[in-house]
């Protein structure tokens, strides 16, 4: 179950990133509608690709999650500035960390959900 969940999460991130890298019309239009210069969309996609790859590697997954969280925070800021708030990046950030919490004991040790006895 956790593996399927992680695969869906990673698939979404990679598809979004690679569409930006390939400068797919829908990605460029969505970004420019939010005020982003079209020539920066590919760079944003490259960064998201790197962050996602870091997230996929167990040894660097926490760094990847931090960078994806920063990316999503930027998405929230851009949407708010454009007057097009959408809670999806916030929810997706919670999902990124939730998946990592389930898969990585290091994260569970830092963020215990139950009281220590």
N, CA, C and O atoms as CSV, one atom per row, in Angstrom:
chain,resi,resn,atom,element,x,y,z
A,1,UNK,N,N,0.826,-1.192,0.000
A,1,UNK,CA,C,0.000,0.000,0.000
A,1,UNK,C,C,0.874,1.260,0.000
A,1,UNK,O,O,0.659,2.179,-0.790
A,2,UNK,N,N,1.872,1.282,0.911
A,2,UNK,CA,C,2.752,2.449,0.986
A,2,UNK,C,C,3.530,2.624,-0.316
A,2,UNK,O,O,3.736,3.749,-0.773
A,3,UNK,N,N,3.957,1.523,-0.906
A,3,UNK,CA,C,4.727,1.609,-2.149
A,3,UNK,C,C,3.858,2.177,-3.272
A,3,UNK,O,O,4.325,3.004,-4.055
A,4,UNK,N,N,2.616,1.745,-3.355
A,4,UNK,CA,C,1.708,2.256,-4.399
A,4,UNK,C,C,1.441,3.737,-4.176
A,4,UNK,O,O,1.408,4.514,-5.130
A,5,UNK,N,N,1.255,4.124,-2.939
A,5,UNK,CA,C,1.029,5.528,-2.595
A,5,UNK,C,C,2.241,6.364,-2.995
A,5,UNK,O,O,2.096,7.426,-3.600
A,6,UNK,N,N,3.419,5.887,-2.661
A,6,UNK,CA,C,4.646,6.613,-3.011
A,6,UNK,C,C,4.827,6.693,-4.518
A,6,UNK,O,O,5.272,7.717,-5.035
A,7,UNK,N,N,4.489,5.631,-5.222
A,7,UNK,CA,C,4.601,5.627,-6.670
A,7,UNK,C,C,3.676,6.671,-7.296
A,7,UNK,O,O,4.071,7.355,-8.240
A,8,UNK,N,N,2.468,6.799,-6.789
A,8,UNK,CA,C,1.530,7.823,-7.292
A,8,UNK,C,C,2.078,9.226,-7.022
A,8,UNK,O,O,2.026,10.101,-7.886
A,9,UNK,N,N,2.590,9.419,-5.842
A,9,UNK,CA,C,3.159,10.715,-5.458
A,9,UNK,C,C,4.331,11.073,-6.365
A,9,UNK,O,O,4.395,12.184,-6.892
A,10,UNK,N,N,5.249,10.141,-6.544
A,10,UNK,CA,C,6.417,10.385,-7.390
A,10,UNK,C,C,6.022,10.573,-8.852
A,10,UNK,O,O,6.611,11.388,-9.562
A,11,UNK,N,N,5.029,9.822,-9.292
A,11,UNK,CA,C,4.558,9.966,-10.676
A,11,UNK,C,C,4.021,11.372,-10.907
A,11,UNK,O,O,4.321,11.990,-11.928
A,12,UNK,N,N,3.240,11.876,-9.978
A,12,UNK,CA,C,2.694,13.230,-10.128
A,12,UNK,C,C,3.822,14.254,-10.200
A,12,UNK,O,O,3.827,15.119,-11.077
A,13,UNK,N,N,4.777,14.155,-9.277
A,13,UNK,CA,C,5.887,15.110,-9.260
A,13,UNK,C,C,6.694,15.052,-10.554
A,13,UNK,O,O,7.022,16.087,-11.134
A,14,UNK,N,N,7.011,13.841,-11.003
A,14,UNK,CA,C,7.818,13.705,-12.219
A,14,UNK,C,C,7.077,14.168,-13.466
A,14,UNK,O,O,7.673,14.800,-14.338
A,15,UNK,N,N,5.790,13.864,-13.563
A,15,UNK,CA,C,5.025,14.315,-14.727
A,15,UNK,C,C,4.981,15.842,-14.755
A,15,UNK,O,O,5.197,16.451,-15.803
A,16,UNK,N,N,4.703,16.461,-13.604
A,16,UNK,CA,C,4.673,17.919,-13.536
A,16,UNK,C,C,6.030,18.502,-13.926
A,16,UNK,O,O,6.106,19.443,-14.715
A,17,UNK,N,N,7.095,17.937,-13.369
A,17,UNK,CA,C,8.440,18.444,-13.645
A,17,UNK,C,C,8.816,18.275,-15.114
A,17,UNK,O,O,9.318,19.210,-15.739
A,18,UNK,N,N,8.579,17.093,-15.665
A,18,UNK,CA,C,8.989,16.825,-17.043
A,18,UNK,C,C,8.147,17.604,-18.057
A,18,UNK,O,O,8.638,17.945,-19.133
A,19,UNK,N,N,6.895,17.886,-17.724
A,19,UNK,CA,C,6.084,18.729,-18.611
A,19,UNK,C,C,6.652,20.147,-18.666
A,19,UNK,O,O,6.628,20.801,-19.709
A,20,UNK,N,N,7.163,20.608,-17.523
A,20,UNK,CA,C,7.794,21.933,-17.501
A,20,UNK,C,C,9.125,21.907,-18.270
A,20,UNK,O,O,9.428,22.830,-19.025
A,21,UNK,N,N,9.906,20.854,-18.074
A,21,UNK,CA,C,11.177,20.730,-18.790
A,21,UNK,C,C,10.933,20.691,-20.295
A,21,UNK,O,O,11.656,21.327,-21.062
A,22,UNK,N,N,9.919,19.949,-20.714
A,22,UNK,CA,C,9.595,19.834,-22.134
A,22,UNK,C,C,8.850,21.063,-22.656
A,22,UNK,O,O,8.578,21.176,-23.852
A,23,UNK,N,N,8.530,21.966,-21.758
A,23,UNK,CA,C,7.795,23.193,-22.086
A,23,UNK,C,C,6.456,22.885,-22.755
A,23,UNK,O,O,6.081,23.498,-23.754
A,24,UNK,N,N,5.747,21.914,-22.171
A,24,UNK,CA,C,4.410,21.576,-22.656
A,24,UNK,C,C,3.529,22.814,-22.578
A,24,UNK,O,O,3.613,23.592,-21.628
A,25,UNK,N,N,2.699,22.983,-23.573
A,25,UNK,CA,C,1.875,24.194,-23.679
A,25,UNK,C,C,1.051,24.441,-22.416
A,25,UNK,O,O,0.952,25.579,-21.957
A,26,UNK,N,N,0.462,23.391,-21.852
A,26,UNK,CA,C,-0.373,23.544,-20.662
A,26,UNK,C,C,0.457,24.037,-19.469
A,26,UNK,O,O,-0.025,24.853,-18.684
A,27,UNK,N,N,1.678,23.562,-19.328
A,27,UNK,CA,C,2.545,24.004,-18.234
A,27,UNK,C,C,2.985,25.452,-18.414
A,27,UNK,O,O,2.973,26.237,-17.465
A,28,UNK,N,N,3.366,25.791,-19.613
A,28,UNK,CA,C,3.804,27.162,-19.891
A,28,UNK,C,C,2.638,28.121,-19.691
A,28,UNK,O,O,2.805,29.176,-19.078
A,29,UNK,N,N,1.457,27.769,-20.202
A,29,UNK,CA,C,0.293,28.643,-20.065
A,29,UNK,C,C,-0.089,28.813,-18.599
A,29,UNK,O,O,-0.359,29.927,-18.149
A,30,UNK,N,N,-0.110,27.714,-17.858
A,30,UNK,CA,C,-0.450,27.788,-16.435
A,30,UNK,C,C,0.516,28.680,-15.674
A,30,UNK,O,O,0.106,29.453,-14.808
A,31,UNK,N,N,1.783,28.572,-15.993
A,31,UNK,CA,C,2.802,29.384,-15.309
A,31,UNK,C,C,2.716,30.848,-15.711
A,31,UNK,O,O,2.809,31.734,-14.862
A,32,UNK,N,N,2.539,31.103,-16.994
A,32,UNK,CA,C,2.462,32.502,-17.440
A,32,UNK,C,C,1.179,33.170,-16.944
A,32,UNK,O,O,1.170,34.371,-16.677
A,33,UNK,N,N,0.099,32.398,-16.817
A,33,UNK,CA,C,-1.143,32.943,-16.259
A,33,UNK,C,C,-0.955,33.405,-14.813
A,33,UNK,O,O,-1.668,34.287,-14.334
A,34,UNK,N,N,0.007,32.800,-14.130
A,34,UNK,CA,C,0.303,33.186,-12.754
A,34,UNK,C,C,1.371,34.284,-12.678
A,34,UNK,O,O,1.751,34.714,-11.589
A,35,UNK,N,N,1.846,34.728,-13.833
A,35,UNK,CA,C,2.812,35.826,-13.849
A,35,UNK,C,C,4.257,35.417,-14.028
A,35,UNK,O,O,5.146,36.267,-13.987
A,36,UNK,N,N,4.508,34.159,-14.224
A,36,UNK,CA,C,5.875,33.671,-14.426
A,36,UNK,C,C,6.292,33.919,-15.864
A,36,UNK,O,O,5.487,33.715,-16.773
A,37,UNK,N,N,7.510,34.348,-16.098
A,37,UNK,CA,C,8.005,34.470,-17.478
A,37,UNK,C,C,8.118,33.079,-18.120
A,37,UNK,O,O,8.606,32.140,-17.491
A,38,UNK,N,N,7.674,32.957,-19.352
A,38,UNK,CA,C,7.684,31.661,-20.043
A,38,UNK,C,C,9.075,31.048,-20.106
A,38,UNK,O,O,9.222,29.828,-20.033
A,39,UNK,N,N,10.100,31.890,-20.242
A,39,UNK,CA,C,11.463,31.352,-20.370
A,39,UNK,C,C,11.995,30.756,-19.068
A,39,UNK,O,O,13.058,30.136,-19.077
A,40,UNK,N,N,11.291,30.924,-17.952
A,40,UNK,CA,C,11.736,30.349,-16.679
A,40,UNK,C,C,11.051,29.029,-16.345
A,40,UNK,O,O,11.440,28.353,-15.393
A,41,UNK,N,N,10.040,28.661,-17.116
A,41,UNK,CA,C,9.284,27.441,-16.818
A,41,UNK,C,C,10.179,26.207,-16.888
A,41,UNK,O,O,10.075,25.322,-16.039
A,42,UNK,N,N,11.046,26.137,-17.877
A,42,UNK,CA,C,11.930,24.973,-18.010
A,42,UNK,C,C,12.877,24.862,-16.812
A,42,UNK,O,O,13.114,23.764,-16.309
A,43,UNK,N,N,13.409,25.978,-16.364
A,43,UNK,CA,C,14.301,25.973,-15.194
A,43,UNK,C,C,13.563,25.474,-13.959
A,43,UNK,O,O,14.113,24.705,-13.171
A,44,UNK,N,N,12.330,25.908,-13.792
A,44,UNK,CA,C,11.520,25.448,-12.665
A,44,UNK,C,C,11.329,23.932,-12.759
A,44,UNK,O,O,11.408,23.232,-11.750
A,45,UNK,N,N,11.079,23.432,-13.960
A,45,UNK,CA,C,10.925,21.993,-14.160
A,45,UNK,C,C,12.192,21.216,-13.856
A,45,UNK,O,O,12.136,20.128,-13.281
A,46,UNK,N,N,13.337,21.769,-14.239
A,46,UNK,CA,C,14.617,21.108,-13.940
A,46,UNK,C,C,14.824,21.029,-12.435
A,46,UNK,O,O,15.236,19.992,-11.914
A,47,UNK,N,N,14.540,22.122,-11.738
A,47,UNK,CA,C,14.680,22.120,-10.276
A,47,UNK,C,C,13.758,21.085,-9.642
A,47,UNK,O,O,14.188,20.319,-8.780
A,48,UNK,N,N,12.499,21.055,-10.058
A,48,UNK,CA,C,11.568,20.076,-9.497
A,48,UNK,C,C,12.016,18.653,-9.809
A,48,UNK,O,O,11.837,17.762,-8.978
A,49,UNK,N,N,12.586,18.422,-10.970
A,49,UNK,CA,C,13.108,17.096,-11.307
A,49,UNK,C,C,14.226,16.703,-10.343
A,49,UNK,O,O,14.249,15.582,-9.835
A,50,UNK,N,N,15.142,17.621,-10.096
A,50,UNK,CA,C,16.249,17.353,-9.161
A,50,UNK,C,C,15.706,17.079,-7.759
A,50,UNK,O,O,16.132,16.129,-7.102
A,51,UNK,N,N,14.766,17.912,-7.302
A,51,UNK,CA,C,14.200,17.730,-5.957
A,51,UNK,C,C,13.501,16.372,-5.848
A,51,UNK,O,O,13.604,15.693,-4.826
A,52,UNK,N,N,12.794,15.987,-6.904
A,52,UNK,CA,C,12.072,14.714,-6.889
A,52,UNK,C,C,13.041,13.534,-6.879
A,52,UNK,O,O,12.815,12.550,-6.175
A,53,UNK,N,N,14.099,13.628,-7.646
A,53,UNK,CA,C,15.111,12.552,-7.640
A,53,UNK,C,C,15.734,12.428,-6.255
A,53,UNK,O,O,15.940,11.319,-5.762
A,54,UNK,N,N,16.033,13.553,-5.632
A,54,UNK,CA,C,16.571,13.504,-4.263
A,54,UNK,C,C,15.573,12.842,-3.316
A,54,UNK,O,O,15.963,12.077,-2.433
A,55,UNK,N,N,14.297,13.134,-3.498
A,55,UNK,CA,C,13.243,12.549,-2.665
A,55,UNK,C,C,13.127,11.041,-2.890
A,55,UNK,O,O,12.780,10.305,-1.966
A,56,UNK,N,N,13.409,10.583,-4.091
A,56,UNK,CA,C,13.297,9.162,-4.435
A,56,UNK,C,C,14.412,8.315,-3.833
A,56,UNK,O,O,14.235,7.112,-3.638
A,57,UNK,N,N,15.544,8.918,-3.539
A,57,UNK,CA,C,16.704,8.184,-3.023
A,57,UNK,C,C,16.618,8.176,-1.498
A,57,UNK,O,O,16.639,9.240,-0.880
A,58,UNK,N,N,16.522,6.998,-0.880
A,58,UNK,CA,C,16.343,6.950,0.577
A,58,UNK,C,C,17.360,7.778,1.362
A,58,UNK,O,O,16.997,8.418,2.349
A,59,UNK,N,N,18.592,7.775,0.951
A,59,UNK,CA,C,19.640,8.503,1.681
A,59,UNK,C,C,19.425,10.022,1.641
A,59,UNK,O,O,19.824,10.721,2.573
A,60,UNK,N,N,18.804,10.542,0.579
A,60,UNK,CA,C,18.607,11.985,0.422
A,60,UNK,C,C,17.128,12.388,0.446
A,60,UNK,O,O,16.779,13.515,0.096
A,61,UNK,N,N,16.272,11.462,0.859
A,61,UNK,CA,C,14.828,11.705,0.811
A,61,UNK,C,C,14.404,12.898,1.672
A,61,UNK,O,O,13.526,13.663,1.269
A,62,UNK,N,N,14.999,13.066,2.825
A,62,UNK,CA,C,14.610,14.183,3.692
A,62,UNK,C,C,15.000,15.509,3.042
A,62,UNK,O,O,14.211,16.453,3.056
A,63,UNK,N,N,16.186,15.594,2.480
A,63,UNK,CA,C,16.589,16.803,1.757
A,63,UNK,C,C,15.621,17.058,0.603
A,63,UNK,O,O,15.199,18.195,0.391
A,64,UNK,N,N,15.268,16.016,-0.138
A,64,UNK,CA,C,14.313,16.157,-1.233
A,64,UNK,C,C,12.967,16.678,-0.743
A,64,UNK,O,O,12.359,17.535,-1.383
A,65,UNK,N,N,12.506,16.162,0.388
A,65,UNK,CA,C,11.224,16.614,0.952
A,65,UNK,C,C,11.288,18.083,1.362
A,65,UNK,O,O,10.335,18.832,1.149
A,66,UNK,N,N,12.408,18.493,1.948
A,66,UNK,CA,C,12.569,19.901,2.329
A,66,UNK,C,C,12.528,20.788,1.085
A,66,UNK,O,O,11.864,21.825,1.082
A,67,UNK,N,N,13.233,20.386,0.033
A,67,UNK,CA,C,13.273,21.184,-1.197
A,67,UNK,C,C,11.921,21.199,-1.909
A,67,UNK,O,O,11.520,22.230,-2.449
A,68,UNK,N,N,11.219,20.074,-1.917
A,68,UNK,CA,C,9.875,20.041,-2.503
A,68,UNK,C,C,8.934,20.935,-1.697
A,68,UNK,O,O,8.086,21.620,-2.271
A,69,UNK,N,N,9.078,20.932,-0.376
A,69,UNK,CA,C,8.265,21.801,0.469
A,69,UNK,C,C,8.521,23.270,0.136
A,69,UNK,O,O,7.586,24.067,0.068
A,70,UNK,N,N,9.780,23.622,-0.069
A,70,UNK,CA,C,10.119,25.001,-0.458
A,70,UNK,C,C,9.505,25.340,-1.811
A,70,UNK,O,O,8.972,26.433,-1.999
A,71,UNK,N,N,9.579,24.405,-2.747
A,71,UNK,CA,C,8.985,24.589,-4.083
A,71,UNK,C,C,7.478,24.830,-3.963
A,71,UNK,O,O,6.933,25.740,-4.587
A,72,UNK,N,N,6.819,24.005,-3.154
A,72,UNK,CA,C,5.380,24.141,-2.983
A,72,UNK,C,C,5.014,25.439,-2.251
A,72,UNK,O,O,3.985,26.049,-2.540
A,73,UNK,N,N,5.854,25.852,-1.311
A,73,UNK,CA,C,5.636,27.135,-0.645
A,73,UNK,C,C,5.709,28.288,-1.637
A,73,UNK,O,O,4.933,29.240,-1.556
A,74,UNK,N,N,6.644,28.194,-2.569
A,74,UNK,CA,C,6.732,29.194,-3.628
A,74,UNK,C,C,5.489,29.191,-4.497
A,74,UNK,O,O,5.021,30.246,-4.923
A,75,UNK,N,N,4.952,28.001,-4.760
A,75,UNK,CA,C,3.727,27.897,-5.556
A,75,UNK,C,C,2.565,28.584,-4.843
A,75,UNK,O,O,1.769,29.281,-5.473
A,76,UNK,N,N,2.470,28.388,-3.534
A,76,UNK,CA,C,1.409,29.038,-2.758
A,76,UNK,C,C,1.571,30.554,-2.832
A,76,UNK,O,O,0.596,31.277,-3.039
A,77,UNK,N,N,2.803,31.033,-2.664
A,77,UNK,CA,C,3.053,32.480,-2.699
A,77,UNK,C,C,2.688,33.071,-4.060
A,77,UNK,O,O,2.067,34.131,-4.133
A,78,UNK,N,N,3.072,32.387,-5.130
A,78,UNK,CA,C,2.775,32.879,-6.484
A,78,UNK,C,C,1.262,32.918,-6.708
A,78,UNK,O,O,0.731,33.884,-7.257
A,79,UNK,N,N,0.576,31.857,-6.276
A,79,UNK,CA,C,-0.879,31.823,-6.462
A,79,UNK,C,C,-1.578,32.917,-5.652
A,79,UNK,O,O,-2.510,33.555,-6.140
A,80,UNK,N,N,-1.127,33.130,-4.422
A,80,UNK,CA,C,-1.719,34.190,-3.607
A,80,UNK,C,C,-1.503,35.554,-4.255
A,80,UNK,O,O,-2.415,36.379,-4.303
A,81,UNK,N,N,-0.309,35.779,-4.745
A,81,UNK,CA,C,-0.002,37.053,-5.398
A,81,UNK,C,C,-0.865,37.273,-6.635
A,81,UNK,O,O,-1.256,38.401,-6.934
A,82,UNK,N,N,-1.157,36.194,-7.348
A,82,UNK,CA,C,-1.972,36.281,-8.561
A,82,UNK,C,C,-3.472,36.266,-8.254
A,82,UNK,O,O,-4.295,36.365,-9.164
A,83,UNK,N,N,-3.823,36.142,-6.978
A,83,UNK,CA,C,-5.230,36.102,-6.604
A,83,UNK,C,C,-5.921,34.812,-6.995
A,83,UNK,O,O,-7.137,34.796,-7.186
A,84,UNK,N,N,-5.169,33.734,-7.116
A,84,UNK,CA,C,-5.722,32.437,-7.533
A,84,UNK,C,C,-5.389,31.359,-6.508
A,84,UNK,O,O,-4.859,30.306,-6.864
A,85,UNK,N,N,-5.695,31.614,-5.239
A,85,UNK,CA,C,-5.342,30.649,-4.201
A,85,UNK,C,C,-5.967,29.289,-4.472
A,85,UNK,O,O,-7.134,29.174,-4.848
A,86,UNK,N,N,-5.144,28.261,-4.269
A,86,UNK,CA,C,-5.559,26.874,-4.404
A,86,UNK,C,C,-4.863,26.118,-3.275
A,86,UNK,O,O,-3.641,26.206,-3.156
A,87,UNK,N,N,-5.597,25.382,-2.446
A,87,UNK,CA,C,-4.965,24.684,-1.318
A,87,UNK,C,C,-4.152,23.455,-1.727
A,87,UNK,O,O,-3.491,22.857,-0.877
A,88,UNK,N,N,-4.181,23.064,-2.997
A,88,UNK,CA,C,-3.509,21.840,-3.432
A,88,UNK,C,C,-2.036,21.777,-3.033
A,88,UNK,O,O,-1.613,20.745,-2.513
A,89,UNK,N,N,-1.222,22.831,-3.250
A,89,UNK,CA,C,0.194,22.703,-2.863
A,89,UNK,C,C,0.382,22.461,-1.366
A,89,UNK,O,O,1.320,21.770,-0.968
A,90,UNK,N,N,-0.481,23.010,-0.547
A,90,UNK,CA,C,-0.377,22.792,0.899
A,90,UNK,C,C,-0.700,21.338,1.225
A,90,UNK,O,O,0.031,20.681,1.966
A,91,UNK,N,N,-1.787,20.849,0.673
A,91,UNK,CA,C,-2.183,19.452,0.891
A,91,UNK,C,C,-1.116,18.512,0.336
A,91,UNK,O,O,-0.776,17.511,0.967
A,92,UNK,N,N,-0.594,18.834,-0.834
A,92,UNK,CA,C,0.425,17.983,-1.442
A,92,UNK,C,C,1.695,17.955,-0.585
A,92,UNK,O,O,2.329,16.907,-0.461
A,93,UNK,N,N,2.069,19.084,0.000
A,93,UNK,CA,C,3.222,19.117,0.893
A,93,UNK,C,C,3.025,18.221,2.102
A,93,UNK,O,O,3.950,17.536,2.539
A,94,UNK,N,N,1.815,18.231,2.638
A,94,UNK,CA,C,1.500,17.348,3.766
A,94,UNK,C,C,1.601,15.889,3.327
A,94,UNK,O,O,2.086,15.047,4.084
A,95,UNK,N,N,1.153,15.588,2.123
A,95,UNK,CA,C,1.232,14.221,1.591
A,95,UNK,C,C,2.692,13.793,1.403
A,95,UNK,O,O,3.056,12.660,1.719
A,96,UNK,N,N,3.528,14.707,0.887
A,96,UNK,CA,C,4.959,14.408,0.707
A,96,UNK,C,C,5.572,13.989,2.039
A,96,UNK,O,O,6.266,12.975,2.119
A,97,UNK,N,N,5.314,14.773,3.085
A,97,UNK,CA,C,5.876,14.451,4.393
A,97,UNK,C,C,5.200,13.236,5.018
A,97,UNK,O,O,5.850,12.455,5.713
A,98,UNK,N,N,3.897,13.070,4.778
A,98,UNK,CA,C,3.194,11.895,5.301
A,98,UNK,C,C,3.759,10.605,4.735
A,98,UNK,O,O,3.962,9.633,5.462
A,99,UNK,N,N,4.009,10.602,3.446
A,99,UNK,CA,C,4.600,9.406,2.818
A,99,UNK,C,C,5.987,9.137,3.392
A,99,UNK,O,O,6.334,7.993,3.687
A,100,UNK,N,N,6.765,10.185,3.547
A,100,UNK,CA,C,8.113,10.013,4.097
A,100,UNK,C,C,8.046,9.528,5.549
A,100,UNK,O,O,8.858,8.706,5.975
A,101,UNK,N,N,7.087,10.038,6.288
A,101,UNK,CA,C,6.885,9.611,7.673
A,101,UNK,C,C,6.618,8.112,7.740
A,101,UNK,O,O,7.151,7.414,8.603
A,102,UNK,N,N,5.792,7.626,6.826
A,102,UNK,CA,C,5.464,6.204,6.831
A,102,UNK,C,C,6.644,5.327,6.416
A,102,UNK,O,O,6.764,4.191,6.874
A,103,UNK,N,N,7.507,5.846,5.556
A,103,UNK,CA,C,8.595,5.044,4.997
A,103,UNK,C,C,9.930,5.184,5.715
A,103,UNK,O,O,10.807,4.338,5.542
A,104,UNK,N,N,10.107,6.227,6.513
A,104,UNK,CA,C,11.432,6.513,7.060
A,104,UNK,C,C,11.384,6.651,8.578
A,104,UNK,O,O,10.754,7.564,9.112
A,105,UNK,N,N,12.054,5.740,9.259
A,105,UNK,CA,C,12.079,5.749,10.723
A,105,UNK,C,C,12.741,7.010,11.276
A,105,UNK,O,O,12.414,7.445,12.380
A,106,UNK,N,N,13.679,7.606,10.511
A,106,UNK,CA,C,14.335,8.832,10.989
A,106,UNK,C,C,13.323,9.953,11.149
A,106,UNK,O,O,13.394,10.728,12.102
A,107,UNK,N,N,12.391,10.040,10.229
A,107,UNK,CA,C,11.362,11.081,10.309
A,107,UNK,C,C,10.427,10.791,11.475
A,107,UNK,O,O,10.045,11.700,12.213
A,108,UNK,N,N,10.062,9.532,11.640
A,108,UNK,CA,C,9.186,9.166,12.770
A,108,UNK,C,C,9.848,9.449,14.103
A,108,UNK,O,O,9.160,9.778,15.070
A,109,UNK,N,N,11.167,9.329,14.183
A,109,UNK,CA,C,11.845,9.592,15.448
A,109,UNK,C,C,11.885,11.089,15.773
A,109,UNK,O,O,11.921,11.469,16.944
A,110,UNK,N,N,11.878,11.923,14.756
A,110,UNK,CA,C,11.914,13.375,14.959
A,110,UNK,C,C,10.516,13.932,15.191
A,110,UNK,O,O,10.342,14.907,15.921
A,111,UNK,N,N,9.521,13.307,14.566
A,111,UNK,CA,C,8.141,13.778,14.660
A,111,UNK,C,C,7.265,12.635,15.191
A,111,UNK,O,O,6.521,12.019,14.428
A,112,UNK,N,N,7.351,12.355,16.485
A,112,UNK,CA,C,6.516,11.277,17.023
A,112,UNK,C,C,5.059,11.736,17.092
A,112,UNK,O,O,4.776,12.862,17.501
A,113,UNK,N,N,4.156,10.872,16.696
A,113,UNK,CA,C,2.739,11.229,16.755
A,113,UNK,C,C,2.078,10.805,18.070
A,113,UNK,O,O,0.918,11.131,18.322
A,114,UNK,N,N,2.817,10.087,18.893
A,114,UNK,CA,C,2.282,9.714,20.196
A,114,UNK,C,C,3.224,10.215,21.276
A,114,UNK,O,O,4.404,10.476,21.041
A,115,UNK,N,N,2.669,10.337,22.446
A,115,UNK,CA,C,3.478,10.766,23.594
A,115,UNK,C,C,4.509,9.691,23.937
A,115,UNK,O,O,4.234,8.493,23.873
A,116,UNK,N,N,5.677,10.149,24.295
A,116,UNK,CA,C,6.698,9.205,24.780
A,116,UNK,C,C,6.264,8.696,26.138
A,116,UNK,O,O,5.773,9.455,26.974
A,117,UNK,N,N,6.445,7.422,26.348
A,117,UNK,CA,C,6.016,6.833,27.638
A,117,UNK,C,C,7.196,6.609,28.528
A,117,UNK,O,O,7.040,6.124,29.649
